[in-house]
PDB file of C-alpha atoms in Angstrom:
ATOM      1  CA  UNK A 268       6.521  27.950   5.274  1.00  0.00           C
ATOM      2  CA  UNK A 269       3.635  26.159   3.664  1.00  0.00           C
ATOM      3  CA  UNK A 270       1.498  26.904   6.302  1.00  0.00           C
ATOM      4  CA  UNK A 271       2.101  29.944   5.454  1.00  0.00           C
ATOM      5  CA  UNK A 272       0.826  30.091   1.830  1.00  0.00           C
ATOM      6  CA  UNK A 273      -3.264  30.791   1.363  1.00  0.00           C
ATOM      7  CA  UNK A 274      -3.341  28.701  -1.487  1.00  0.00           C
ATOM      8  CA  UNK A 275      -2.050  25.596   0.437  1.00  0.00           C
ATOM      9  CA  UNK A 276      -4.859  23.370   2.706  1.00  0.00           C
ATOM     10  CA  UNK A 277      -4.215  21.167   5.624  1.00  0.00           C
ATOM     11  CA  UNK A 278      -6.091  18.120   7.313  1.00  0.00           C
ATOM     12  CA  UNK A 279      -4.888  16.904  10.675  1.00  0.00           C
ATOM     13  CA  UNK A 280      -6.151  13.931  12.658  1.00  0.00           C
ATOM     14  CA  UNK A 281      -5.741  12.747  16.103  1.00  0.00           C
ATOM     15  CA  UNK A 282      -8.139  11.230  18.802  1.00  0.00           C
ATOM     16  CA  UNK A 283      -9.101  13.429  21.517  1.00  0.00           C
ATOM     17  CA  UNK A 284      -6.788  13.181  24.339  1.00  0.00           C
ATOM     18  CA  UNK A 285      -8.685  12.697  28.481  1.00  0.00           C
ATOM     19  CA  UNK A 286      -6.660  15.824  29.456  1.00  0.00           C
ATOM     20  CA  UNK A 287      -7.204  18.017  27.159  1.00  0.00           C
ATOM     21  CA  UNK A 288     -10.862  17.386  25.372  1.00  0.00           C
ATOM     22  CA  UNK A 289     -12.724  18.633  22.657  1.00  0.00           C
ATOM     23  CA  UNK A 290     -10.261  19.487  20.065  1.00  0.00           C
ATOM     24  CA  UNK A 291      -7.481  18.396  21.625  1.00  0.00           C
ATOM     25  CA  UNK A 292      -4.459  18.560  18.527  1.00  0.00           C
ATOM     26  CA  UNK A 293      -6.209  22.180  17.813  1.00  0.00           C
ATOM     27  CA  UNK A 294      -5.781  23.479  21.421  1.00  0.00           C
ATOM     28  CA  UNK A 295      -1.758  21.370  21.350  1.00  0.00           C
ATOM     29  CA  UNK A 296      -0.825  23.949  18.298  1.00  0.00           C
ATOM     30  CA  UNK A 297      -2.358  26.982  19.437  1.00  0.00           C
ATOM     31  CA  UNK A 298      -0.353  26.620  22.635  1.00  0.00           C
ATOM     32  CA  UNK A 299       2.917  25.773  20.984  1.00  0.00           C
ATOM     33  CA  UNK A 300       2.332  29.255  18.822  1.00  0.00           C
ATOM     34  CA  UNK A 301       1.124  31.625  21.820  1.00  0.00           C
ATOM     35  CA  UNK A 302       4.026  33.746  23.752  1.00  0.00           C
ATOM     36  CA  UNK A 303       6.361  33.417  24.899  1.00  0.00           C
ATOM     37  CA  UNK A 304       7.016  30.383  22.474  1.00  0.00           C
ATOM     38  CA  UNK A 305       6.301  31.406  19.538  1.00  0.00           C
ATOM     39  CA  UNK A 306       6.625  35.048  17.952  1.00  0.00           C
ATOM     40  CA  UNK A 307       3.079  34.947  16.138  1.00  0.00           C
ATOM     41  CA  UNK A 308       0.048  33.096  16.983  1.00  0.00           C
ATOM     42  CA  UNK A 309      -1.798  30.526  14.388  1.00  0.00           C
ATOM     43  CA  UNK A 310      -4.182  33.611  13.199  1.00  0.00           C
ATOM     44  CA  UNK A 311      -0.602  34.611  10.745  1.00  0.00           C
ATOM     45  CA  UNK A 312      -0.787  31.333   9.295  1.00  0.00           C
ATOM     46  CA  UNK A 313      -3.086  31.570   5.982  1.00  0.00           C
ATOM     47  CA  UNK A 314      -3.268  28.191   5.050  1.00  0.00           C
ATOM     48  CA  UNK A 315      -6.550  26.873   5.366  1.00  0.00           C
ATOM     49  CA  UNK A 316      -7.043  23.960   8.475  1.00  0.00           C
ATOM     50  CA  UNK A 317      -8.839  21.581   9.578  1.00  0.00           C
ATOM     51  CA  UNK A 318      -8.648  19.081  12.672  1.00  0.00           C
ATOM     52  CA  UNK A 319     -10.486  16.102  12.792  1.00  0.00           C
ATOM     53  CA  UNK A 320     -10.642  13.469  15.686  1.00  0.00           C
ATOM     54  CA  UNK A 321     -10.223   9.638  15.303  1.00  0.00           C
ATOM     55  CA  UNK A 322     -11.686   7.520  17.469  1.00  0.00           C
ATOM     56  CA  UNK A 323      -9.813   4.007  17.860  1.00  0.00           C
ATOM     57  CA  UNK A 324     -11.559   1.201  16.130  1.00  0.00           C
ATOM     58  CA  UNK A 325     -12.583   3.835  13.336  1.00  0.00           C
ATOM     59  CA  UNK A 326     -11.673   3.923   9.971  1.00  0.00           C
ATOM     60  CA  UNK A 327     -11.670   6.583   7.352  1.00  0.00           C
ATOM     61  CA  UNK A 328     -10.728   7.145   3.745  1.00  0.00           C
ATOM     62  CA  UNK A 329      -8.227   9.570   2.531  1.00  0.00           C
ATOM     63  CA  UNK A 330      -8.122   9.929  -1.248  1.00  0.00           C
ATOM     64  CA  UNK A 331      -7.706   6.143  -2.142  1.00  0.00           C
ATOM     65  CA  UNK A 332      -6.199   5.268   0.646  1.00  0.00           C
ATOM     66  CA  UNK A 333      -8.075   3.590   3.765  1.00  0.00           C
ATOM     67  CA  UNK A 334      -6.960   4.415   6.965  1.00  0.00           C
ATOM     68  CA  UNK A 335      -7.586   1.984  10.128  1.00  0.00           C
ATOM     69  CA  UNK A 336      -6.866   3.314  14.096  1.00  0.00           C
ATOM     70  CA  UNK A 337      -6.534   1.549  16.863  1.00  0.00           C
ATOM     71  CA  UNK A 338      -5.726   2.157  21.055  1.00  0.00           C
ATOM     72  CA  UNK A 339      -1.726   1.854  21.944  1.00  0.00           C
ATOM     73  CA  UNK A 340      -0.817   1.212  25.725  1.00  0.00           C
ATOM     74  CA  UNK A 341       0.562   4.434  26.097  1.00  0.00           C
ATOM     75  CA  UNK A 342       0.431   6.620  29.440  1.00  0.00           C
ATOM     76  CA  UNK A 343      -1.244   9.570  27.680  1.00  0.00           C
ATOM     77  CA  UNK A 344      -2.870   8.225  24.895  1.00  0.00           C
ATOM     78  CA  UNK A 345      -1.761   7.199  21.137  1.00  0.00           C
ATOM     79  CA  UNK A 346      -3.623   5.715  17.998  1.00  0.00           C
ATOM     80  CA  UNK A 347      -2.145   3.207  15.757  1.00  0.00           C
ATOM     81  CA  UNK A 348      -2.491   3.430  12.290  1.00  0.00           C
ATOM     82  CA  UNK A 349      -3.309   0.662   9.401  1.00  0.00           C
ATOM     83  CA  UNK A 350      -2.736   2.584   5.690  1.00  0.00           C
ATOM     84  CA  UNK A 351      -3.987   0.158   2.893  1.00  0.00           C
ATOM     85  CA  UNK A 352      -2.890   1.582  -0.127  1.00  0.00           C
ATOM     86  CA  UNK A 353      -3.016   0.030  -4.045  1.00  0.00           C
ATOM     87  CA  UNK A 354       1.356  -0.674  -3.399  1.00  0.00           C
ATOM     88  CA  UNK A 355       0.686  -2.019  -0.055  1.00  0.00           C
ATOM     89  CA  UNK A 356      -0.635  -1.608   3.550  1.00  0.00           C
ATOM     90  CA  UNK A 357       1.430   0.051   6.084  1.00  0.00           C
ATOM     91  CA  UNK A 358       1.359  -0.036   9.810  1.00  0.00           C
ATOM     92  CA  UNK A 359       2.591   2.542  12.270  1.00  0.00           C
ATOM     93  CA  UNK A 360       2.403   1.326  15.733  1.00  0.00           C
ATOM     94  CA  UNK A 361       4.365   3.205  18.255  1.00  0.00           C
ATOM     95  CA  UNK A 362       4.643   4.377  21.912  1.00  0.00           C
ATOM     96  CA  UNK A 363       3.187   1.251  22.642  1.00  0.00           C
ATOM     97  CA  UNK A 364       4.133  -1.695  25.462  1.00  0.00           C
ATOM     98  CA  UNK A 365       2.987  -4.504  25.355  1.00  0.00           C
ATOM     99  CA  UNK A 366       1.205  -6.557  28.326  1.00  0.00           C
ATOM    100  CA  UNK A 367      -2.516  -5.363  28.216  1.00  0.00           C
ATOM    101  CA  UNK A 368      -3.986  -8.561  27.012  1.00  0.00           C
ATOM    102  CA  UNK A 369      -6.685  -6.515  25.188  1.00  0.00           C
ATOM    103  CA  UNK A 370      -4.541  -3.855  23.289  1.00  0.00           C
ATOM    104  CA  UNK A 371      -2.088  -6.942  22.547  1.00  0.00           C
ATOM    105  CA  UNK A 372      -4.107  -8.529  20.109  1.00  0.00           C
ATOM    106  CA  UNK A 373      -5.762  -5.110  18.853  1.00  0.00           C
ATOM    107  CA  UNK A 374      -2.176  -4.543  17.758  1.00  0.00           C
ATOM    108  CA  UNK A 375      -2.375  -7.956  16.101  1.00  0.00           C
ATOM    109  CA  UNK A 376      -5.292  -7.285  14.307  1.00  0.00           C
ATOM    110  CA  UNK A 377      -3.788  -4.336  12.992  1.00  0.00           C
ATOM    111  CA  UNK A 378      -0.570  -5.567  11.489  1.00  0.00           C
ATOM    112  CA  UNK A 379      -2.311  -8.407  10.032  1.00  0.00           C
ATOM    113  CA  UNK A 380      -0.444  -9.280   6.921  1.00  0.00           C
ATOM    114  CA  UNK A 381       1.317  -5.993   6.303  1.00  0.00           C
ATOM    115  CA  UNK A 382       4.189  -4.995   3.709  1.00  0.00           C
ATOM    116  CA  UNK A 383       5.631  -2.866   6.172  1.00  0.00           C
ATOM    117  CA  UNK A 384       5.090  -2.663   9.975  1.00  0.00           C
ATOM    118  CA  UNK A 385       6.999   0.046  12.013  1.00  0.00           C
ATOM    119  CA  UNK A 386       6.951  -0.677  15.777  1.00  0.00           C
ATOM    120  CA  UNK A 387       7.774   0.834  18.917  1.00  0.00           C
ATOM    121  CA  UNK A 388      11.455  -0.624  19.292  1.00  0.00           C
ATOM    122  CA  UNK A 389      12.655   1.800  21.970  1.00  0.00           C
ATOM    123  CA  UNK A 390      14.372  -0.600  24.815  1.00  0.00           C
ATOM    124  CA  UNK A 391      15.465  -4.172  25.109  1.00  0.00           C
ATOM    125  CA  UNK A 392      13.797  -6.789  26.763  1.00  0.00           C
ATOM    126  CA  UNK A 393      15.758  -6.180  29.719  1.00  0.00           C
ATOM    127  CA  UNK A 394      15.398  -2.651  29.892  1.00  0.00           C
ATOM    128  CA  UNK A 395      11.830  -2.990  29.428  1.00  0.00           C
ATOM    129  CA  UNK A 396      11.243  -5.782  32.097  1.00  0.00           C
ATOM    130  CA  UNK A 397      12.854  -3.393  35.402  1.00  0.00           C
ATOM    131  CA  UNK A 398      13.732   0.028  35.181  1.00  0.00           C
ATOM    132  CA  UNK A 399      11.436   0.928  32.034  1.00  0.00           C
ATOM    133  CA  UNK A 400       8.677  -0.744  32.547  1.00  0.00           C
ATOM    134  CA  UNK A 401       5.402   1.364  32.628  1.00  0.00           C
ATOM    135  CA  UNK A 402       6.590   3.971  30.464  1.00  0.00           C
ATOM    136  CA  UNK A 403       4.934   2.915  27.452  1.00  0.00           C
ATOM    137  CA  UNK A 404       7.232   1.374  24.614  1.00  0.00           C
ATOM    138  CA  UNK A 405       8.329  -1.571  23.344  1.00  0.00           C
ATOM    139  CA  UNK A 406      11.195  -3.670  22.292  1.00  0.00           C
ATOM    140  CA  UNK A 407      12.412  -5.101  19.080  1.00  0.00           C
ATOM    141  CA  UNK A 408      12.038  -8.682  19.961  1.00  0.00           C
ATOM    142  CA  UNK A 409       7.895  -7.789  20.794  1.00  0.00           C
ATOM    143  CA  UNK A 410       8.649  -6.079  17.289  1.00  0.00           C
ATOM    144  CA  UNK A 411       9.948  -9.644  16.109  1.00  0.00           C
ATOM    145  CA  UNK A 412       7.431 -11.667  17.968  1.00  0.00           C
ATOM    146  CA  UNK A 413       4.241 -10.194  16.520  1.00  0.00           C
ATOM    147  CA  UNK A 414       5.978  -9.680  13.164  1.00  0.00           C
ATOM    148  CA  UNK A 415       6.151 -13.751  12.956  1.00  0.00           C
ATOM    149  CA  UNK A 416       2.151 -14.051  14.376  1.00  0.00           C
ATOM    150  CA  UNK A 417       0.982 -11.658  12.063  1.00  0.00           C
ATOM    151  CA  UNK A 418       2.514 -12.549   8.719  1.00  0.00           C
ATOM    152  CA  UNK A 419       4.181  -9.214   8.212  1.00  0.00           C
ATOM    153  CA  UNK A 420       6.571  -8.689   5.306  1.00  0.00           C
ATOM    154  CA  UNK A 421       9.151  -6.645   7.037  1.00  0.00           C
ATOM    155  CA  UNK A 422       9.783  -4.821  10.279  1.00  0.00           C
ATOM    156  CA  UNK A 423      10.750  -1.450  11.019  1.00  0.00           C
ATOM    157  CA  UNK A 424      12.078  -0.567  14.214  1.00  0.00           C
ATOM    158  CA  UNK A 425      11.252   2.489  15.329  1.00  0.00           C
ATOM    159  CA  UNK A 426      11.484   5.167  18.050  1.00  0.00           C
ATOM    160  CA  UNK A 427      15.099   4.598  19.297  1.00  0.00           C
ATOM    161  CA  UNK A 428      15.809   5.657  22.418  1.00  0.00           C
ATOM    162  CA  UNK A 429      17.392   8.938  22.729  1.00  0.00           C
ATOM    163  CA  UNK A 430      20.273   7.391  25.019  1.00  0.00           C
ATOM    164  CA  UNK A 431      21.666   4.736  22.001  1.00  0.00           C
ATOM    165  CA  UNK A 432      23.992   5.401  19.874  1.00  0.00           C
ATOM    166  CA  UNK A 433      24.093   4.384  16.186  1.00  0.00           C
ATOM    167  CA  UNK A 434      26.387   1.016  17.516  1.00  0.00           C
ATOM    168  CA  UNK A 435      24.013   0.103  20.048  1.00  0.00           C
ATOM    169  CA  UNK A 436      20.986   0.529  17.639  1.00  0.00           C
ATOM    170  CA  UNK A 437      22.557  -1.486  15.047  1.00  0.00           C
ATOM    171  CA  UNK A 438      23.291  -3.891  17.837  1.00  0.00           C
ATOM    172  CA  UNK A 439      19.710  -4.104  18.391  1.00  0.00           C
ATOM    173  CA  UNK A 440      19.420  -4.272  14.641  1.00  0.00           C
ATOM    174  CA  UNK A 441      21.849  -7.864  14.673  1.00  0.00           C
ATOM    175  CA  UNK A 442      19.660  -9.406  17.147  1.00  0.00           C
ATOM    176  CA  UNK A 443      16.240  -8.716  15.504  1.00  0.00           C
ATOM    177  CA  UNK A 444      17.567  -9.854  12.288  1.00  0.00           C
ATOM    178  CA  UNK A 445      19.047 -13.093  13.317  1.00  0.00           C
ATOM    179  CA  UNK A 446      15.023 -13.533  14.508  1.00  0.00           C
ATOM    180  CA  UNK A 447      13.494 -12.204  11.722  1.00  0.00           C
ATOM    181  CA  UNK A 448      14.135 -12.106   7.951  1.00  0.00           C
ATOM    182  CA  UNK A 449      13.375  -8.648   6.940  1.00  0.00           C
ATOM    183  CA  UNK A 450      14.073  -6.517   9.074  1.00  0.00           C
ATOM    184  CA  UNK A 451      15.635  -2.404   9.480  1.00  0.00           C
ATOM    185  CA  UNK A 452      15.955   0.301  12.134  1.00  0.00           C
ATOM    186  CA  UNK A 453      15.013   3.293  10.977  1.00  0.00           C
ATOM    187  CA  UNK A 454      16.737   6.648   9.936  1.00  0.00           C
ATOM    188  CA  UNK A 455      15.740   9.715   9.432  1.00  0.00           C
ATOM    189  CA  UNK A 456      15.584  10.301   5.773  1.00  0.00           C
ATOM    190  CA  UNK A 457      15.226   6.538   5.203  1.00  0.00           C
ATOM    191  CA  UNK A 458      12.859   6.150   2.257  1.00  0.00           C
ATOM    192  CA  UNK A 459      10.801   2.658   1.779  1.00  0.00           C
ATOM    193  CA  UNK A 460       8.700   2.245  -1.562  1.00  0.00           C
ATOM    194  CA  UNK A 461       6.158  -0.032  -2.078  1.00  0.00           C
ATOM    195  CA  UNK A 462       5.067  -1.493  -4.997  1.00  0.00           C
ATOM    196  CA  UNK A 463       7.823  -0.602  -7.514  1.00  0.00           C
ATOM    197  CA  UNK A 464       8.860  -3.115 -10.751  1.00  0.00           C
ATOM    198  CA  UNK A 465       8.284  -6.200  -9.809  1.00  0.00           C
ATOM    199  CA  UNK A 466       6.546  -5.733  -7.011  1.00  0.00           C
ATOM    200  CA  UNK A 467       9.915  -5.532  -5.547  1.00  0.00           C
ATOM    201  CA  UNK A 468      10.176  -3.372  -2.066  1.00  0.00           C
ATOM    202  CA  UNK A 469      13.177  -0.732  -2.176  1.00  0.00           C
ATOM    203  CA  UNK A 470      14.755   0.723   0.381  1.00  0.00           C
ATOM    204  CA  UNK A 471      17.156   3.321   0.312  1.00  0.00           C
ATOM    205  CA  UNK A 472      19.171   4.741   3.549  1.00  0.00           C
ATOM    206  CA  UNK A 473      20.040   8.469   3.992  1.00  0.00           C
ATOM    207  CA  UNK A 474      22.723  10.150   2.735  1.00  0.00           C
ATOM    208  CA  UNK A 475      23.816  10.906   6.457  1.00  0.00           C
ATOM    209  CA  UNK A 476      24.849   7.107   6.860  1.00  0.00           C
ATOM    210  CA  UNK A 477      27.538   7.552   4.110  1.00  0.00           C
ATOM    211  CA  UNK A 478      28.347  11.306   5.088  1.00  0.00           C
ATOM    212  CA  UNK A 479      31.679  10.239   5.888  1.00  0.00           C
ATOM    213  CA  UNK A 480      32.778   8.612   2.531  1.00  0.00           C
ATOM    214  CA  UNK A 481      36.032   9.056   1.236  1.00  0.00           C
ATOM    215  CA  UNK A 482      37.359   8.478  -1.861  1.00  0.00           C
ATOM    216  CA  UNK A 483      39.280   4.972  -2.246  1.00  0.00           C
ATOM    217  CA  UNK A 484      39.655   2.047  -4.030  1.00  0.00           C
ATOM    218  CA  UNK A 485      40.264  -1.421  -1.995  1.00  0.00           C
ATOM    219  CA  UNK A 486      40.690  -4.773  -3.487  1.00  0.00           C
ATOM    220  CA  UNK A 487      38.109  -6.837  -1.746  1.00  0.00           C
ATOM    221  CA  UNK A 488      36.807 -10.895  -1.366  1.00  0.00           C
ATOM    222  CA  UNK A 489      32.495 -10.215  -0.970  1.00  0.00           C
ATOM    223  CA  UNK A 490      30.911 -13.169  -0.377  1.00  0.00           C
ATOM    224  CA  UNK A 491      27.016 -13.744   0.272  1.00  0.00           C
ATOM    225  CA  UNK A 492      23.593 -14.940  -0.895  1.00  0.00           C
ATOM    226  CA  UNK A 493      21.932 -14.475  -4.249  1.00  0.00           C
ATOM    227  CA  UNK A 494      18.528 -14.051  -4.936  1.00  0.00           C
ATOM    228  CA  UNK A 495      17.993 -17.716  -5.811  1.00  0.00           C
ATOM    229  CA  UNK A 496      19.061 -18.453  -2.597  1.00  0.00           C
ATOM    230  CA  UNK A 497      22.733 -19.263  -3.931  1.00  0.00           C
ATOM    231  CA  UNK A 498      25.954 -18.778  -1.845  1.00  0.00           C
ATOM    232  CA  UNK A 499      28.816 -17.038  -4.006  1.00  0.00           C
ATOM    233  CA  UNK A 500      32.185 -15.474  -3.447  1.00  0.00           C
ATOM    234  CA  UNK A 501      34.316 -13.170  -5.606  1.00  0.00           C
ATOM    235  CA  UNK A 502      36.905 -10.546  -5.653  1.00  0.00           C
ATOM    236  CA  UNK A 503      35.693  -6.942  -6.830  1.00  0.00           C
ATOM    237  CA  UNK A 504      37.481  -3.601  -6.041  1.00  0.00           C
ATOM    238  CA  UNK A 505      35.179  -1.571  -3.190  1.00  0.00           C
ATOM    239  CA  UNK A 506      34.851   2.192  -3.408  1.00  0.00           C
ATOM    240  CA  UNK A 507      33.413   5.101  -1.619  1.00  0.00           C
ATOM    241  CA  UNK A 508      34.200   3.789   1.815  1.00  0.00           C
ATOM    242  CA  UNK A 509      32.475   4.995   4.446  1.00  0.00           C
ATOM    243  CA  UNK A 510      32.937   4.089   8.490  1.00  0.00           C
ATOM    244  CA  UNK A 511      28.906   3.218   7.876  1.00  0.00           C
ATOM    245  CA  UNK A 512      28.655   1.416   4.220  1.00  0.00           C
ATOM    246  CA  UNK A 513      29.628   1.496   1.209  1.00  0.00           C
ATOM    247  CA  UNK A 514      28.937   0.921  -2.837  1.00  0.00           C
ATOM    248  CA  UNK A 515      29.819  -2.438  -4.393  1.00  0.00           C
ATOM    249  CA  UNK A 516      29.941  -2.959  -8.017  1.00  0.00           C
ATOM    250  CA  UNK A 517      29.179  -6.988  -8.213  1.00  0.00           C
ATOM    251  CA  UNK A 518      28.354  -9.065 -10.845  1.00  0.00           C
ATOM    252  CA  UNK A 519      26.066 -11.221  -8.321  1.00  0.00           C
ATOM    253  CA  UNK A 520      23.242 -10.181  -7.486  1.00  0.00           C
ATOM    254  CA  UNK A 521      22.577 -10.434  -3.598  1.00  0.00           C
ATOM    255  CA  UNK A 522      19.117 -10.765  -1.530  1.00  0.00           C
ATOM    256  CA  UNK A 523      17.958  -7.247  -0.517  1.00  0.00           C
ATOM    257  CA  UNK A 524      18.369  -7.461   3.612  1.00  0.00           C
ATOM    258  CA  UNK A 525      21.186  -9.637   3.567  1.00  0.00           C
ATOM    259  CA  UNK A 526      24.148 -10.038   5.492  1.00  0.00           C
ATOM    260  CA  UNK A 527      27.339  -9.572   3.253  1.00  0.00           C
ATOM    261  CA  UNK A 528      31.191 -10.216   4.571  1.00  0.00           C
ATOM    262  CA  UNK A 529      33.734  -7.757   2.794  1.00  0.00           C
ATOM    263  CA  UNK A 530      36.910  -8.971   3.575  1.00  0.00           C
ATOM    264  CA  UNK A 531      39.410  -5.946   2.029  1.00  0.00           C
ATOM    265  CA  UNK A 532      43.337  -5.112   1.727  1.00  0.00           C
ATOM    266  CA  UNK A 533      43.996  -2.253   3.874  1.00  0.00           C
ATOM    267  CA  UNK A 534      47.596  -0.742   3.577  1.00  0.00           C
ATOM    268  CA  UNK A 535      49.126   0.316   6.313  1.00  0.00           C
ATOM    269  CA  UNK A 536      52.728   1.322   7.375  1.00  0.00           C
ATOM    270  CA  UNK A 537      53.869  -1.747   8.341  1.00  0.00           C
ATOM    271  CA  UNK A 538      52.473  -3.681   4.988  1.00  0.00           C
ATOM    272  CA  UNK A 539      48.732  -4.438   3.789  1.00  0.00           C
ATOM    273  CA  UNK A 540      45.883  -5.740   6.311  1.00  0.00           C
ATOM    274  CA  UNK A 541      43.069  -7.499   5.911  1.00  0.00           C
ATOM    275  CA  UNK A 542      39.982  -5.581   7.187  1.00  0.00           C
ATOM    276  CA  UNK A 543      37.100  -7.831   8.145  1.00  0.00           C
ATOM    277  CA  UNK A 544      33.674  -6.156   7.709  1.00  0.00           C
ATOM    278  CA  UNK A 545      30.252  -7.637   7.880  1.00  0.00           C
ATOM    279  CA  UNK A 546      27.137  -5.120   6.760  1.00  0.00           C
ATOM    280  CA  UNK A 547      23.593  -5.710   5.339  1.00  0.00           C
ATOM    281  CA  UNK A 548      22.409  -4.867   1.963  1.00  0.00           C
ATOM    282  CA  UNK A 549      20.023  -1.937   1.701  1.00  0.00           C
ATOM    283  CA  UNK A 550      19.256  -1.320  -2.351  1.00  0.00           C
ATOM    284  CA  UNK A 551      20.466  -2.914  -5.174  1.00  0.00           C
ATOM    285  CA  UNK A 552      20.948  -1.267  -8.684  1.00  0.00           C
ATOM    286  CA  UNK A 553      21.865  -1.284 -12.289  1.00  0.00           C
ATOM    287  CA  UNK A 554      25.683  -0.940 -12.389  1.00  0.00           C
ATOM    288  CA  UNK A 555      27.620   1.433 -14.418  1.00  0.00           C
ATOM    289  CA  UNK A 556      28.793  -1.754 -15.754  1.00  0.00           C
ATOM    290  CA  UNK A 557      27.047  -3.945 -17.914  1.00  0.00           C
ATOM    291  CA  UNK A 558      26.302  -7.112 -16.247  1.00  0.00           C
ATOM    292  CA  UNK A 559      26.873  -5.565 -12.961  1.00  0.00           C
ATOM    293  CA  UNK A 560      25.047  -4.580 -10.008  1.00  0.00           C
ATOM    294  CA  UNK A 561      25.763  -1.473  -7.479  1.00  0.00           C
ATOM    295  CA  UNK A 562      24.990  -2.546  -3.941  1.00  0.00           C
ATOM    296  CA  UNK A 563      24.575  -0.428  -1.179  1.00  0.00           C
ATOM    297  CA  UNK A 564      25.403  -2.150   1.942  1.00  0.00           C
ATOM    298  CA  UNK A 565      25.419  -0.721   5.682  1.00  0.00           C
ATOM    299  CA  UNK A 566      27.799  -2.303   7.986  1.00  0.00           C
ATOM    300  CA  UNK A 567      26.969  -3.664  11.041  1.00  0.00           C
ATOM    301  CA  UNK A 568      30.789  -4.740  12.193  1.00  0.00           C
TER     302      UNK A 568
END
């Protein structure tokens, strides 16, 4: 719909693709809104736009924002993208495999010391060694390799294969983090903000990860790592249990990424259980409570 309004303006960049040409983007939406796709062609849309093409190597400013591009090994083409912002510098790199010595370290270069760098994460090493190879993506142990080399702050893996399930991406998840400190996969509606109090990063998951909460209340034995670095244990009561995660009023206050075990009394018909769960911690918040925090964690197991 804003595209839509008159009163609404719109800048798009892209490099200029060897199939297509001149205006490349530009000729990509006006074929998407031609029949039979599309009811109306672009001339119904009011907003006012522009295209612009990138060239990799170039950089450009947008507002106060500086905005790097670089070549990805991708079959048809794809620019990488360095964002330095006043929070934080942010690097999108995907459809990209790696093994072109040249583009390798151009990636490097890129993700040189960045808060956040989302990568092409879309098979596993395996995968990408036989059957996938040439297809132009990555894996998250590359992720995880040039992560280390680079200095970045956290990972994002990104571009999951349309064939894995949630389990098999969190799998993916487990083995990147035991690699890696910081590390998540992400979600749709996953939010990341940079350069909040403290200059603490957030991260908060989408409301479809907990879609399936139900109202409970479980005594439960947490036990984990503070911020100071500090193992602790203690018994809490969990609620709004969800198959995915789940909020944790605790009077600790644990690491933001780390790996939690929630060991809880589940009754059952033939007396109470002990359920066994191990998840990682996505935000941490003020709790209702004074002297308490609310901690979102996502399990993994």
């Amino acid at each position: 719909m804003p595209l839509y309004a008159e009163n609404n303006a719109f800048h798009f960049y892209s490099f200029r693709s060897k199939y297509l040409g001149r205006d490349s983007l530009k000729q990509v939406f006006e074929t998407q809104m031609a029949m039979p796709y599309f009811p109306v062609d672009m001339s119904a849309m009011s907003a006012k736009r522009k295209f612009m093409e990138v060239t990799a190597g170039e950089t450009i400013t947008i507002g106060e924002n500086r905005v790097t591009a670089r070549e990805l090994n991708h079959p048809q083409g794809c620019l990488g993208y360095r964002i330095e912002t006043s929070a934080g510098t942010v690097v999108y790199a995907t459809d990209n495999e790696p093994g072109d010595a040249k583009l390798d370290a151009s990636l490097r270069e890129l993700a040189q010391g960045a808060d956040i760098f989302i990568n092409d994460a879309q098979y596993t090493p395996e995968q990408l060694a036989t059957v996938r190879k040439g297809w132009g993506h990555s894996t998250w142990l590359e992720g995880v390799n040039i992560a280390k080399e680079v200095g970045a702050k956290t990972l994002v893996l990104f571009h999951h294969d349309p064939d894995s399930t949630d389990r098999m991406v969190d799998g993916l998840l487990r083995q990147a983090r035991e690699e890696f400190d910081s590390v998540f996969a992400a979600s749709e509606g996953m939010v990341i903000t940079l350069g909040s109090a403290e200059n603490r990063m957030e991260a908060h998951m989408p409301g479809t990860r907990t879609a399936l909460r139900r109202e409970a209340q479980f005594r439960a034995k947490v036990s984990g790592v503070t911020e100071s670095g500090q193992q602790f244990e203690e018994e809490t009561i969990v609620r709004d249990l969800s198959l995915q995660g789940a909020l944790i009023s605790l009077h600790h206050s644990p690491r933001l990424q780390s790996e939690l075990q929630v060991t809880m009394e589940a009754p059952g018909e033939d007396g109470t259980h002990a359920m066994k769960l191990r998840g990682y911690v996505v935000r941490v918040d003020a709790g209702a409570e004074k002297g308490h925090s609310a901690v979102g964690v996502v399990f993994t197991d």
